[in-house]
Amino acid sequence: MLKQSHAISEELIEWRRDFHMHPEIGFDLHRTAKIVADELEKMGYRVRRGVGKTGVVAEIGEGGKVVAIRADMDALPILEQNEHEYVSQTPGAMHACGHDSHTAMALGAALLLSKEKLPGRVRFLFQPCEETTDEEGKSGAQRMFDEGAVEGVDYVIAQHVDPLSPVGTIAISEGPSGGGVDTLTATIHGKGGHGAYPHKTVDPFFLLAQVIIALNGIVSRRLDPFEPAAVSIGSIHGGDAENVIPGKVTLKGTLRFTSLEVHKQIREEVTRAFEIVRSLGGDYELKFEFGGMPLVNDTYVSGVIERVGRDLLGANGVHAMHKTLGAEDFPEFLKNAPGAMYTLGTKIDGREIYELHHPKFDIDERALPIGTAVLVETALTFLRNES
Ligand SMILES: [Zn+2]
Ligand SMILES: [Zn+2]
C-alpha cells in the first residue's frame, strides 16, 4: 500500500497545496467542499453534499461493515508568515493546523480505495468547522452527527498531523487521549463603593480571590489524582478606577476532563467554589456551556491502527500518542460507534519547529503518502477482519 500511495504523491501534494493556497474558515468552506465532492464523484463515490452546512459524506462499496474515515477541512484566522510558493492567497486565513493535508490524504485514500475490491463499505466524512463553533455553539462534527453522517457506521478513524514527530512515524494510544471541554461564564456580585471605605462595600475582588483559590483546589484536592483534568480561568473583568470598588466582576474559564463522570463532578465542585461568595455577603451567576466530548480511543480500533502502522512503517514507526487535554471535535463522531485518532509525524528536518496554529506552521510533504497508506490499510483491515 505504501508503494501505491507513493505513486499518487504528486496528486496528494497538488491537492494539499491547492487547499493551502485557498484556505477557508469555519463553515464557510464552499470552494474546498465543492472540490472534495467533485473529486469523490469522479472516483465513483455516492456523495452527499451540504451535510452539517458544508460537510461532505461519501460512501463506496456494498453490504458488510462500514468504516468511516474523517478529515477536517477548515483553516484558521491567521496571517501566514511562510514564504514558500504555495503560501495562502487569502490574507488573514491560513491552514496552520494541517487540515489541508488531512483533506488531501483522505482524498488520496478515497482514490486508492476506489480501486480496491471492498469486502464492505468505506464512508468518508469531510467536515467543516473543527476549530470553532457556530452561533449555536456547535462544531462541524456536531452538526454532521446531528444530520446522520455516522448512522450505520461500525468504526471511525481519523488522523492529525504532528509537527514534533519525524516523518515515517505515527503515534497511537488506547484510552483517554484528548480533553473534553466545558466553558464557564460567571458574574460575582458585591456592593460597590469608595476604595477608602472598604468596610461599607462587599468587595467583589475579595470574593473573587476566594473563589479562585477554591477553583484551583478542585484538581489537586477534589478529583481522583488518576483522573486528568484542568480548571483554568482565562478572563477576568471588573472595575475602572483605582479608588472605586466596583459592584461586580465577570470571569470566563475552561474546564477539561477525559471522562463524563469527572465532567459532572467538576461542575459540582465549581458550583461549590462559587457558593463561598454567598457566605461572604455577595451573590453570583454561573453558567456552563458544554464544548465537546473527550477523545477516548477504542482499544480494538487503536490495536488495528497500531498493527497496520507496524506492518507499514516497522516497529520503530509506531509510538505512544502524546496525550493532552487539548480538544478536538472528532469524538463527536464516536457517540455511537467505536473509533480512534492517531497522529502522523510531519516534522521538517533542519528547520526550527513551529507548532500547530503558528503562522509559520508547515509540514514535510513526504508524510502525505504515509498518512494515506495508513488510512487505506486500516480501513481494509477492518473490512477483511469481519467479512
Ligand atoms: Zn487546530
Ligand atoms: Zn487540527
mmCIF file of N, CA and C in Angstrom, residues 23 37 50 67 72 83 171 181 200 249-250 287 322 326 359:
data_model
loop_
_atom_site.group_PDB
_atom_site.id
_atom_site.type_symbol
_atom_site.label_atom_id
_atom_site.label_comp_id
_atom_site.label_asym_id
_atom_site.label_seq_id
_atom_site.Cartn_x
_atom_site.Cartn_y
_atom_site.Cartn_z
ATOM 1 N N PRO A 23 -7.279 28.854 1.650
ATOM 2 C CA PRO A 23 -7.867 28.416 2.927
ATOM 3 C C PRO A 23 -9.244 29.033 3.161
ATOM 4 N N ALA A 37 -16.092 17.160 -3.062
ATOM 5 C CA ALA A 37 -17.260 16.409 -3.526
ATOM 6 C C ALA A 37 -17.130 16.044 -5.010
ATOM 7 N N GLY A 50 -23.391 19.212 1.533
ATOM 8 C CA GLY A 50 -24.119 20.083 2.464
ATOM 9 C C GLY A 50 -24.583 19.380 3.736
ATOM 10 N N VAL A 67 -16.745 1.294 7.548
ATOM 11 C CA VAL A 67 -15.657 2.006 8.216
ATOM 12 C C VAL A 67 -15.694 3.457 7.761
ATOM 13 N N ASP A 72 -10.861 16.803 8.517
ATOM 14 C CA ASP A 72 -11.376 18.162 8.703
ATOM 15 C C ASP A 72 -10.789 19.072 7.624
ATOM 16 N N GLU A 83 7.064 31.663 3.415
ATOM 17 C CA GLU A 83 7.385 32.319 2.145
ATOM 18 C C GLU A 83 7.487 31.324 1.005
ATOM 19 N N ALA A 171 1.665 7.932 15.878
ATOM 20 C CA ALA A 171 1.527 7.702 17.323
ATOM 21 C C ALA A 171 0.078 7.386 17.622
ATOM 22 N N VAL A 181 -14.411 19.446 26.807
ATOM 23 C CA VAL A 181 -14.383 20.875 27.115
ATOM 24 C C VAL A 181 -15.712 21.380 27.643
ATOM 25 N N LYS A 200 -17.633 49.563 53.934
ATOM 26 C CA LYS A 200 -19.003 49.875 53.536
ATOM 27 C C LYS A 200 -19.377 49.187 52.222
ATOM 28 N N VAL A 249 -17.792 41.677 39.218
ATOM 29 C CA VAL A 249 -16.665 41.270 38.389
ATOM 30 C C VAL A 249 -17.116 40.053 37.586
ATOM 31 N N THR A 250 -16.671 40.004 36.329
ATOM 32 C CA THR A 250 -17.073 38.869 35.488
ATOM 33 C C THR A 250 -15.849 38.023 35.164
ATOM 34 N N LYS A 287 -22.742 30.002 34.640
ATOM 35 C CA LYS A 287 -23.302 29.276 33.503
ATOM 36 C C LYS A 287 -22.222 28.378 32.896
ATOM 37 N N HIS A 322 1.146 11.272 22.313
ATOM 38 C CA HIS A 322 1.310 12.304 23.325
ATOM 39 C C HIS A 322 -0.083 12.751 23.764
ATOM 40 N N GLY A 326 -5.916 19.161 25.323
ATOM 41 C CA GLY A 326 -6.350 19.949 24.179
ATOM 42 C C GLY A 326 -7.556 19.252 23.564
ATOM 43 N N PRO A 359 1.907 30.906 12.786
ATOM 44 C CA PRO A 359 1.860 31.475 11.418
ATOM 45 C C PRO A 359 2.948 30.932 10.475
#
